[in-house]
mmCIF file of N, CA and C in Angstrom:
data_model
loop_
_atom_site.group_PDB
_atom_site.id
_atom_site.type_symbol
_atom_site.label_atom_id
_atom_site.label_comp_id
_atom_site.label_asym_id
_atom_site.label_seq_id
_atom_site.Cartn_x
_atom_site.Cartn_y
_atom_site.Cartn_z
ATOM 1 N N HIS A 1 -6.560 1.955 -4.713
ATOM 2 C CA HIS A 1 -7.879 1.347 -4.820
ATOM 3 C C HIS A 1 -8.654 1.556 -3.522
ATOM 4 N N VAL A 2 -9.944 1.727 -3.663
ATOM 5 C CA VAL A 2 -10.800 1.788 -2.481
ATOM 6 C C VAL A 2 -11.455 0.423 -2.299
ATOM 7 N N PRO A 3 -11.825 0.087 -1.073
ATOM 8 C CA PRO A 3 -12.483 -1.204 -0.852
ATOM 9 C C PRO A 3 -13.802 -1.289 -1.617
ATOM 10 N N GLY A 4 -14.153 -2.506 -2.039
ATOM 11 C CA GLY A 4 -15.405 -2.730 -2.753
ATOM 12 C C GLY A 4 -16.615 -2.634 -1.848
ATOM 13 N N ASP A 5 -17.794 -2.637 -2.456
ATOM 14 C CA ASP A 5 -19.049 -2.481 -1.718
ATOM 15 C C ASP A 5 -19.287 -3.590 -0.700
ATOM 16 N N ARG A 6 -18.991 -4.840 -1.080
ATOM 17 C CA ARG A 6 -19.262 -5.954 -0.162
ATOM 18 C C ARG A 6 -18.395 -5.874 1.091
ATOM 19 N N VAL A 7 -17.107 -5.652 0.909
ATOM 20 C CA VAL A 7 -16.214 -5.599 2.064
ATOM 21 C C VAL A 7 -16.524 -4.360 2.914
ATOM 22 N N THR A 8 -16.921 -3.270 2.270
ATOM 23 C CA THR A 8 -17.300 -2.068 3.019
ATOM 24 C C THR A 8 -18.560 -2.331 3.840
ATOM 25 N N HIS A 9 -19.513 -3.059 3.272
ATOM 26 C CA HIS A 9 -20.739 -3.407 4.001
ATOM 27 C C HIS A 9 -20.415 -4.235 5.251
ATOM 28 N N VAL A 10 -19.548 -5.228 5.110
ATOM 29 C CA VAL A 10 -19.160 -6.057 6.260
ATOM 30 C C VAL A 10 -18.417 -5.201 7.299
ATOM 31 N N ALA A 11 -17.517 -4.343 6.842
ATOM 32 C CA ALA A 11 -16.776 -3.466 7.757
ATOM 33 C C ALA A 11 -17.732 -2.549 8.516
ATOM 34 N N ASP A 12 -18.723 -1.987 7.827
ATOM 35 C CA ASP A 12 -19.707 -1.139 8.504
ATOM 36 C C ASP A 12 -20.465 -1.922 9.578
ATOM 37 N N GLY A 13 -20.800 -3.165 9.283
ATOM 38 C CA GLY A 13 -21.480 -4.003 10.264
ATOM 39 C C GLY A 13 -20.612 -4.276 11.481
ATOM 40 N N ILE A 14 -19.325 -4.506 11.246
ATOM 41 C CA ILE A 14 -18.384 -4.739 12.342
ATOM 42 C C ILE A 14 -18.271 -3.487 13.212
ATOM 43 N N VAL A 15 -18.214 -2.320 12.590
ATOM 44 C CA VAL A 15 -18.156 -1.063 13.348
ATOM 45 C C VAL A 15 -19.409 -0.927 14.218
ATOM 46 N N GLY A 16 -20.549 -1.302 13.692
ATOM 47 C CA GLY A 16 -21.787 -1.256 14.470
ATOM 48 C C GLY A 16 -21.738 -2.145 15.702
ATOM 49 N N LEU A 17 -21.013 -3.257 15.613
ATOM 50 C CA LEU A 17 -20.893 -4.165 16.762
ATOM 51 C C LEU A 17 -20.064 -3.555 17.889
ATOM 52 N N SER A 18 -19.267 -2.531 17.577
ATOM 53 C CA SER A 18 -18.435 -1.923 18.618
ATOM 54 C C SER A 18 -19.281 -1.193 19.653
ATOM 55 N N ALA A 19 -20.439 -0.692 19.252
ATOM 56 C CA ALA A 19 -21.328 0.004 20.197
ATOM 57 C C ALA A 19 -22.122 -0.993 21.034
ATOM 58 N N LYS A 20 -22.539 -2.087 20.400
ATOM 59 C CA LYS A 20 -23.280 -3.130 21.117
ATOM 60 C C LYS A 20 -23.064 -4.456 20.408
ATOM 61 N N TRP A 21 -22.459 -5.392 21.100
ATOM 62 C CA TRP A 21 -22.196 -6.718 20.542
ATOM 63 C C TRP A 21 -23.497 -7.495 20.461
ATOM 64 N N ARG A 22 -23.814 -7.985 19.268
ATOM 65 C CA ARG A 22 -24.972 -8.836 19.056
ATOM 66 C C ARG A 22 -24.470 -10.103 18.378
ATOM 67 N N GLU A 23 -24.515 -11.189 19.081
ATOM 68 C CA GLU A 23 -23.933 -12.453 18.612
ATOM 69 C C GLU A 23 -24.502 -12.882 17.262
ATOM 70 N N ASP A 24 -25.816 -12.792 17.094
ATOM 71 C CA ASP A 24 -26.426 -13.213 15.832
ATOM 72 C C ASP A 24 -25.919 -12.366 14.662
ATOM 73 N N ASP A 25 -25.840 -11.053 14.862
ATOM 74 C CA ASP A 25 -25.331 -10.177 13.804
ATOM 75 C C ASP A 25 -23.858 -10.469 13.521
ATOM 76 N N ALA A 26 -23.097 -10.720 14.569
ATOM 77 C CA ALA A 26 -21.671 -11.003 14.405
ATOM 78 C C ALA A 26 -21.464 -12.272 13.581
ATOM 79 N N ARG A 27 -22.266 -13.284 13.815
ATOM 80 C CA ARG A 27 -22.131 -14.538 13.060
ATOM 81 C C ARG A 27 -22.497 -14.372 11.594
ATOM 82 N N LYS A 28 -23.374 -13.414 11.292
ATOM 83 C CA LYS A 28 -23.726 -13.135 9.892
ATOM 84 C C LYS A 28 -22.587 -12.418 9.177
ATOM 85 N N LEU A 29 -21.749 -11.712 9.936
ATOM 86 C CA LEU A 29 -20.667 -10.925 9.357
ATOM 87 C C LEU A 29 -19.337 -11.666 9.304
ATOM 88 N N VAL A 30 -19.085 -12.536 10.285
ATOM 89 C CA VAL A 30 -17.786 -13.201 10.418
ATOM 90 C C VAL A 30 -18.002 -14.709 10.426
ATOM 91 N N GLY A 31 -17.367 -15.399 9.479
ATOM 92 C CA GLY A 31 -17.579 -16.825 9.330
ATOM 93 C C GLY A 31 -16.728 -17.695 10.238
ATOM 94 N N ALA A 32 -15.498 -17.288 10.509
ATOM 95 C CA ALA A 32 -14.582 -18.115 11.295
ATOM 96 C C ALA A 32 -14.784 -17.880 12.789
ATOM 97 N N ARG A 33 -14.996 -18.948 13.538
ATOM 98 C CA ARG A 33 -15.238 -18.812 14.984
ATOM 99 C C ARG A 33 -14.077 -18.155 15.713
ATOM 100 N N GLY A 34 -12.855 -18.533 15.356
ATOM 101 C CA GLY A 34 -11.689 -17.935 16.002
ATOM 102 C C GLY A 34 -11.625 -16.443 15.750
ATOM 103 N N ALA A 35 -11.933 -16.039 14.519
ATOM 104 C CA ALA A 35 -11.936 -14.614 14.181
ATOM 105 C C ALA A 35 -13.025 -13.890 14.959
ATOM 106 N N LEU A 36 -14.145 -14.554 15.188
ATOM 107 C CA LEU A 36 -15.259 -13.960 15.930
ATOM 108 C C LEU A 36 -14.854 -13.675 17.370
ATOM 109 N N ALA A 37 -14.214 -14.627 18.016
ATOM 110 C CA ALA A 37 -13.774 -14.441 19.406
ATOM 111 C C ALA A 37 -12.729 -13.334 19.505
ATOM 112 N N ASP A 38 -11.776 -13.329 18.570
ATOM 113 C CA ASP A 38 -10.746 -12.286 18.571
ATOM 114 C C ASP A 38 -11.357 -10.911 18.331
ATOM 115 N N LEU A 39 -12.317 -10.840 17.422
ATOM 116 C CA LEU A 39 -12.968 -9.568 17.119
ATOM 117 C C LEU A 39 -13.716 -9.040 18.333
ATOM 118 N N LYS A 40 -14.427 -9.903 19.021
ATOM 119 C CA LYS A 40 -15.186 -9.477 20.206
ATOM 120 C C LYS A 40 -14.249 -8.868 21.246
ATOM 121 N N ALA A 41 -13.118 -9.509 21.480
ATOM 122 C CA ALA A 41 -12.145 -8.999 22.458
ATOM 123 C C ALA A 41 -11.545 -7.668 21.994
ATOM 124 N N ALA A 42 -11.214 -7.570 20.700
ATOM 125 C CA ALA A 42 -10.616 -6.332 20.177
ATOM 126 C C ALA A 42 -11.594 -5.169 20.233
ATOM 127 N N LEU A 43 -12.865 -5.429 19.923
ATOM 128 C CA LEU A 43 -13.867 -4.363 19.986
ATOM 129 C C LEU A 43 -14.109 -3.922 21.426
ATOM 130 N N ALA A 44 -14.109 -4.865 22.354
ATOM 131 C CA ALA A 44 -14.275 -4.513 23.770
ATOM 132 C C ALA A 44 -13.125 -3.632 24.239
ATOM 133 N N ALA A 45 -11.916 -3.909 23.757
ATOM 134 C CA ALA A 45 -10.740 -3.127 24.153
ATOM 135 C C ALA A 45 -10.711 -1.739 23.518
ATOM 136 N N SER A 46 -11.351 -1.584 22.360
ATOM 137 C CA SER A 46 -11.300 -0.297 21.653
ATOM 138 C C SER A 46 -12.390 0.666 22.082
ATOM 139 N N GLY A 47 -13.485 0.134 22.629
ATOM 140 C CA GLY A 47 -14.631 0.985 22.927
ATOM 141 C C GLY A 47 -15.416 1.248 21.660
ATOM 142 N N PRO A 48 -16.530 1.966 21.756
ATOM 143 C CA PRO A 48 -17.341 2.254 20.571
ATOM 144 C C PRO A 48 -16.535 2.982 19.497
ATOM 145 N N CYS A 49 -16.789 2.628 18.249
ATOM 146 C CA CYS A 49 -16.058 3.194 17.110
ATOM 147 C C CYS A 49 -17.028 3.734 16.068
ATOM 148 N N LYS A 50 -16.498 4.573 15.207
ATOM 149 C CA LYS A 50 -17.214 4.980 14.000
ATOM 150 C C LYS A 50 -16.224 4.933 12.843
ATOM 151 N N MET A 51 -16.748 4.738 11.648
ATOM 152 C CA MET A 51 -15.904 4.676 10.464
ATOM 153 C C MET A 51 -15.298 6.053 10.228
ATOM 154 N N ASP A 52 -13.979 6.109 10.063
ATOM 155 C CA ASP A 52 -13.302 7.359 9.782
ATOM 156 C C ASP A 52 -13.072 7.481 8.272
ATOM 157 N N GLU A 53 -12.352 6.498 7.693
ATOM 158 C CA GLU A 53 -12.134 6.529 6.249
ATOM 159 C C GLU A 53 -11.687 5.171 5.742
ATOM 160 N N ALA A 54 -11.963 4.938 4.461
ATOM 161 C CA ALA A 54 -11.443 3.751 3.784
ATOM 162 C C ALA A 54 -9.989 4.027 3.451
ATOM 163 N N LEU A 55 -9.112 3.086 3.783
ATOM 164 C CA LEU A 55 -7.683 3.272 3.526
ATOM 165 C C LEU A 55 -7.263 2.664 2.197
ATOM 166 N N GLU A 56 -7.627 1.417 1.982
ATOM 167 C CA GLU A 56 -7.237 0.753 0.743
ATOM 168 C C GLU A 56 -8.047 -0.511 0.556
ATOM 169 N N GLY A 57 -8.104 -0.952 -0.679
ATOM 170 C CA GLY A 57 -8.766 -2.204 -1.005
ATOM 171 C C GLY A 57 -7.917 -2.976 -1.985
ATOM 172 N N GLY A 58 -7.682 -4.257 -1.703
ATOM 173 C CA GLY A 58 -6.894 -5.072 -2.604
ATOM 174 C C GLY A 58 -7.717 -5.527 -3.791
ATOM 175 N N ASP A 59 -8.961 -5.858 -3.533
ATOM 176 C CA ASP A 59 -9.909 -6.283 -4.552
ATOM 177 C C ASP A 59 -11.285 -6.257 -3.897
ATOM 178 N N GLU A 60 -12.258 -6.889 -4.512
ATOM 179 C CA GLU A 60 -13.627 -6.899 -3.967
ATOM 180 C C GLU A 60 -13.707 -7.607 -2.615
ATOM 181 N N HIS A 61 -12.700 -8.436 -2.281
ATOM 182 C CA HIS A 61 -12.755 -9.245 -1.066
ATOM 183 C C HIS A 61 -11.845 -8.761 0.066
ATOM 184 N N ARG A 62 -11.116 -7.691 -0.123
ATOM 185 C CA ARG A 62 -10.205 -7.195 0.915
ATOM 186 C C ARG A 62 -10.358 -5.690 1.056
ATOM 187 N N GLY A 63 -10.238 -5.230 2.305
ATOM 188 C CA GLY A 63 -10.271 -3.791 2.520
ATOM 189 C C GLY A 63 -9.696 -3.420 3.865
ATOM 190 N N SER A 64 -9.190 -2.202 3.949
ATOM 191 C CA SER A 64 -8.646 -1.648 5.187
ATOM 192 C C SER A 64 -9.318 -0.308 5.443
ATOM 193 N N PHE A 65 -9.622 -0.061 6.709
ATOM 194 C CA PHE A 65 -10.368 1.126 7.097
ATOM 195 C C PHE A 65 -9.769 1.706 8.375
ATOM 196 N N ARG A 66 -9.807 3.033 8.505
ATOM 197 C CA ARG A 66 -9.413 3.659 9.768
ATOM 198 C C ARG A 66 -10.691 3.965 10.532
ATOM 199 N N LEU A 67 -10.683 3.581 11.819
ATOM 200 C CA LEU A 67 -11.821 3.818 12.701
ATOM 201 C C LEU A 67 -11.439 4.826 13.764
ATOM 202 N N ALA A 68 -12.377 5.669 14.129
ATOM 203 C CA ALA A 68 -12.212 6.573 15.263
ATOM 204 C C ALA A 68 -12.928 5.908 16.441
ATOM 205 N N CYS A 69 -12.150 5.440 17.408
ATOM 206 C CA CYS A 69 -12.711 4.696 18.541
ATOM 207 C C CYS A 69 -12.527 5.476 19.841
ATOM 208 N N GLN A 70 -13.306 5.101 20.826
ATOM 209 C CA GLN A 70 -13.255 5.768 22.124
ATOM 210 C C GLN A 70 -11.846 5.734 22.711
ATOM 211 N N ARG A 71 -11.123 4.661 22.484
ATOM 212 C CA ARG A 71 -9.775 4.518 23.047
ATOM 213 C C ARG A 71 -8.686 4.684 21.998
ATOM 214 N N GLY A 72 -8.929 5.544 21.011
ATOM 215 C CA GLY A 72 -7.921 5.832 20.002
ATOM 216 C C GLY A 72 -8.253 5.251 18.639
ATOM 217 N N ALA A 73 -7.536 5.702 17.640
ATOM 218 C CA ALA A 73 -7.748 5.254 16.264
ATOM 219 C C ALA A 73 -7.368 3.780 16.120
ATOM 220 N N ARG A 74 -8.089 3.092 15.249
ATOM 221 C CA ARG A 74 -7.813 1.686 14.962
ATOM 222 C C ARG A 74 -7.818 1.487 13.447
ATOM 223 N N ARG A 75 -7.073 0.483 13.006
ATOM 224 C CA ARG A 75 -7.096 0.041 11.610
ATOM 225 C C ARG A 75 -7.835 -1.284 11.575
ATOM 226 N N LEU A 76 -8.855 -1.357 10.754
ATOM 227 C CA LEU A 76 -9.649 -2.568 10.579
ATOM 228 C C LEU A 76 -9.314 -3.156 9.220
ATOM 229 N N ASP A 77 -8.784 -4.374 9.204
ATOM 230 C CA ASP A 77 -8.494 -5.103 7.970
ATOM 231 C C ASP A 77 -9.478 -6.260 7.856
ATOM 232 N N VAL A 78 -10.152 -6.345 6.735
ATOM 233 C CA VAL A 78 -11.179 -7.366 6.526
ATOM 234 C C VAL A 78 -10.870 -8.122 5.239
ATOM 235 N N LYS A 79 -10.942 -9.450 5.317
ATOM 236 C CA LYS A 79 -10.824 -10.302 4.130
ATOM 237 C C LYS A 79 -12.069 -11.175 4.085
ATOM 238 N N LEU A 80 -12.809 -11.087 2.998
ATOM 239 C CA LEU A 80 -14.039 -11.854 2.859
ATOM 240 C C LEU A 80 -13.770 -13.271 2.367
ATOM 241 N N ASP A 81 -14.744 -14.164 2.608
ATOM 242 C CA ASP A 81 -14.668 -15.528 2.099
ATOM 243 C C ASP A 81 -14.849 -15.514 0.578
ATOM 244 N N ALA A 82 -14.688 -16.664 -0.046
ATOM 245 C CA ALA A 82 -14.748 -16.757 -1.508
ATOM 246 C C ALA A 82 -16.096 -16.292 -2.059
ATOM 247 N N ALA A 83 -17.164 -16.495 -1.298
ATOM 248 C CA ALA A 83 -18.494 -16.077 -1.741
ATOM 249 C C ALA A 83 -18.697 -14.571 -1.581
ATOM 250 N N GLY A 84 -17.809 -13.918 -0.821
ATOM 251 C CA GLY A 84 -17.927 -12.480 -0.612
ATOM 252 C C GLY A 84 -19.037 -12.092 0.327
ATOM 253 N N GLU A 85 -19.424 -13.021 1.212
ATOM 254 C CA GLU A 85 -20.558 -12.760 2.098
ATOM 255 C C GLU A 85 -20.158 -12.468 3.539
ATOM 256 N N ARG A 86 -19.136 -13.165 4.028
ATOM 257 C CA ARG A 86 -18.722 -12.988 5.424
ATOM 258 C C ARG A 86 -17.208 -12.874 5.493
ATOM 259 N N ALA A 87 -16.738 -12.277 6.576
ATOM 260 C CA ALA A 87 -15.295 -12.147 6.771
ATOM 261 C C ALA A 87 -14.713 -13.492 7.184
ATOM 262 N N GLU A 88 -13.632 -13.883 6.530
ATOM 263 C CA GLU A 88 -12.907 -15.079 6.965
ATOM 264 C C GLU A 88 -11.749 -14.677 7.861
ATOM 265 N N SER A 89 -11.318 -13.416 7.761
ATOM 266 C CA SER A 89 -10.323 -12.913 8.698
ATOM 267 C C SER A 89 -10.572 -11.427 8.948
ATOM 268 N N VAL A 90 -10.336 -11.043 10.191
ATOM 269 C CA VAL A 90 -10.539 -9.666 10.634
ATOM 270 C C VAL A 90 -9.392 -9.320 11.572
ATOM 271 N N ALA A 91 -8.795 -8.148 11.382
ATOM 272 C CA ALA A 91 -7.762 -7.663 12.300
ATOM 273 C C ALA A 91 -8.129 -6.237 12.700
ATOM 274 N N LEU A 92 -8.039 -5.953 13.983
ATOM 275 C CA LEU A 92 -8.314 -4.611 14.502
ATOM 276 C C LEU A 92 -7.120 -4.225 15.361
ATOM 277 N N GLU A 93 -6.339 -3.267 14.866
ATOM 278 C CA GLU A 93 -5.084 -2.883 15.509
ATOM 279 C C GLU A 93 -5.045 -1.376 15.741
ATOM 280 N N PRO A 94 -4.267 -0.925 16.733
ATOM 281 C CA PRO A 94 -4.083 0.525 16.902
ATOM 282 C C PRO A 94 -3.530 1.138 15.617
ATOM 283 N N ALA A 95 -3.918 2.380 15.349
ATOM 284 C CA ALA A 95 -3.475 3.074 14.132
ATOM 285 C C ALA A 95 -3.260 4.543 14.449
ATOM 286 N N LEU A 96 -2.553 5.203 13.572
ATOM 287 C CA LEU A 96 -2.374 6.643 13.703
ATOM 288 C C LEU A 96 -3.629 7.358 13.229
ATOM 289 N N ALA A 97 -4.112 8.278 14.035
ATOM 290 C CA ALA A 97 -5.220 9.134 13.606
ATOM 291 C C ALA A 97 -4.609 10.248 12.749
ATOM 292 N N PRO A 98 -5.412 10.894 11.919
ATOM 293 C CA PRO A 98 -4.884 11.985 11.112
ATOM 294 C C PRO A 98 -4.198 13.035 12.003
ATOM 295 N N GLY A 99 -2.977 13.403 11.645
ATOM 296 C CA GLY A 99 -2.236 14.402 12.405
ATOM 297 C C GLY A 99 -1.406 13.848 13.553
ATOM 298 N N GLU A 100 -1.595 12.580 13.923
ATOM 299 C CA GLU A 100 -0.810 11.988 15.002
ATOM 300 C C GLU A 100 0.548 11.531 14.471
ATOM 301 N N ARG A 101 1.548 11.577 15.360
ATOM 302 C CA ARG A 101 2.888 11.128 14.963
ATOM 303 C C ARG A 101 3.299 9.849 15.665
ATOM 304 N N CYS A 102 2.578 9.485 16.733
ATOM 305 C CA CYS A 102 2.868 8.219 17.416
ATOM 306 C C CYS A 102 1.569 7.637 17.928
ATOM 307 N N LEU A 103 1.574 6.318 18.149
ATOM 308 C CA LEU A 103 0.387 5.607 18.610
ATOM 309 C C LEU A 103 0.080 5.937 20.061
ATOM 310 N N ARG A 104 -1.231 6.084 20.332
ATOM 311 C CA ARG A 104 -1.669 6.221 21.729
ATOM 312 C C ARG A 104 -1.910 4.828 22.283
ATOM 313 N N LYS A 105 -1.639 4.657 23.568
ATOM 314 C CA LYS A 105 -1.872 3.352 24.180
ATOM 315 C C LYS A 105 -3.065 3.397 25.073
#
């Protein structure tokens, strides 16, 4: 399955925040304050990113994406709230880029 349109839209917005953090935009995308703080730190550590590919989608409210970031590939996992409007959880972790056999640090 590929991620649905809503979760892809939120993921695209999160990727945009990697180039320049905008608090107001971030609050529109991420509902949980703890997730917002964690996301800000993870994006700062990854450097600017662009969407590489959609990896998988569990349903309309969940999706995983591979990002090409300045400091290596990342996997972005997004779970939307029940209304499907904002992320209730976000994880940004190192990932294998296409053709890589081990993670870069």
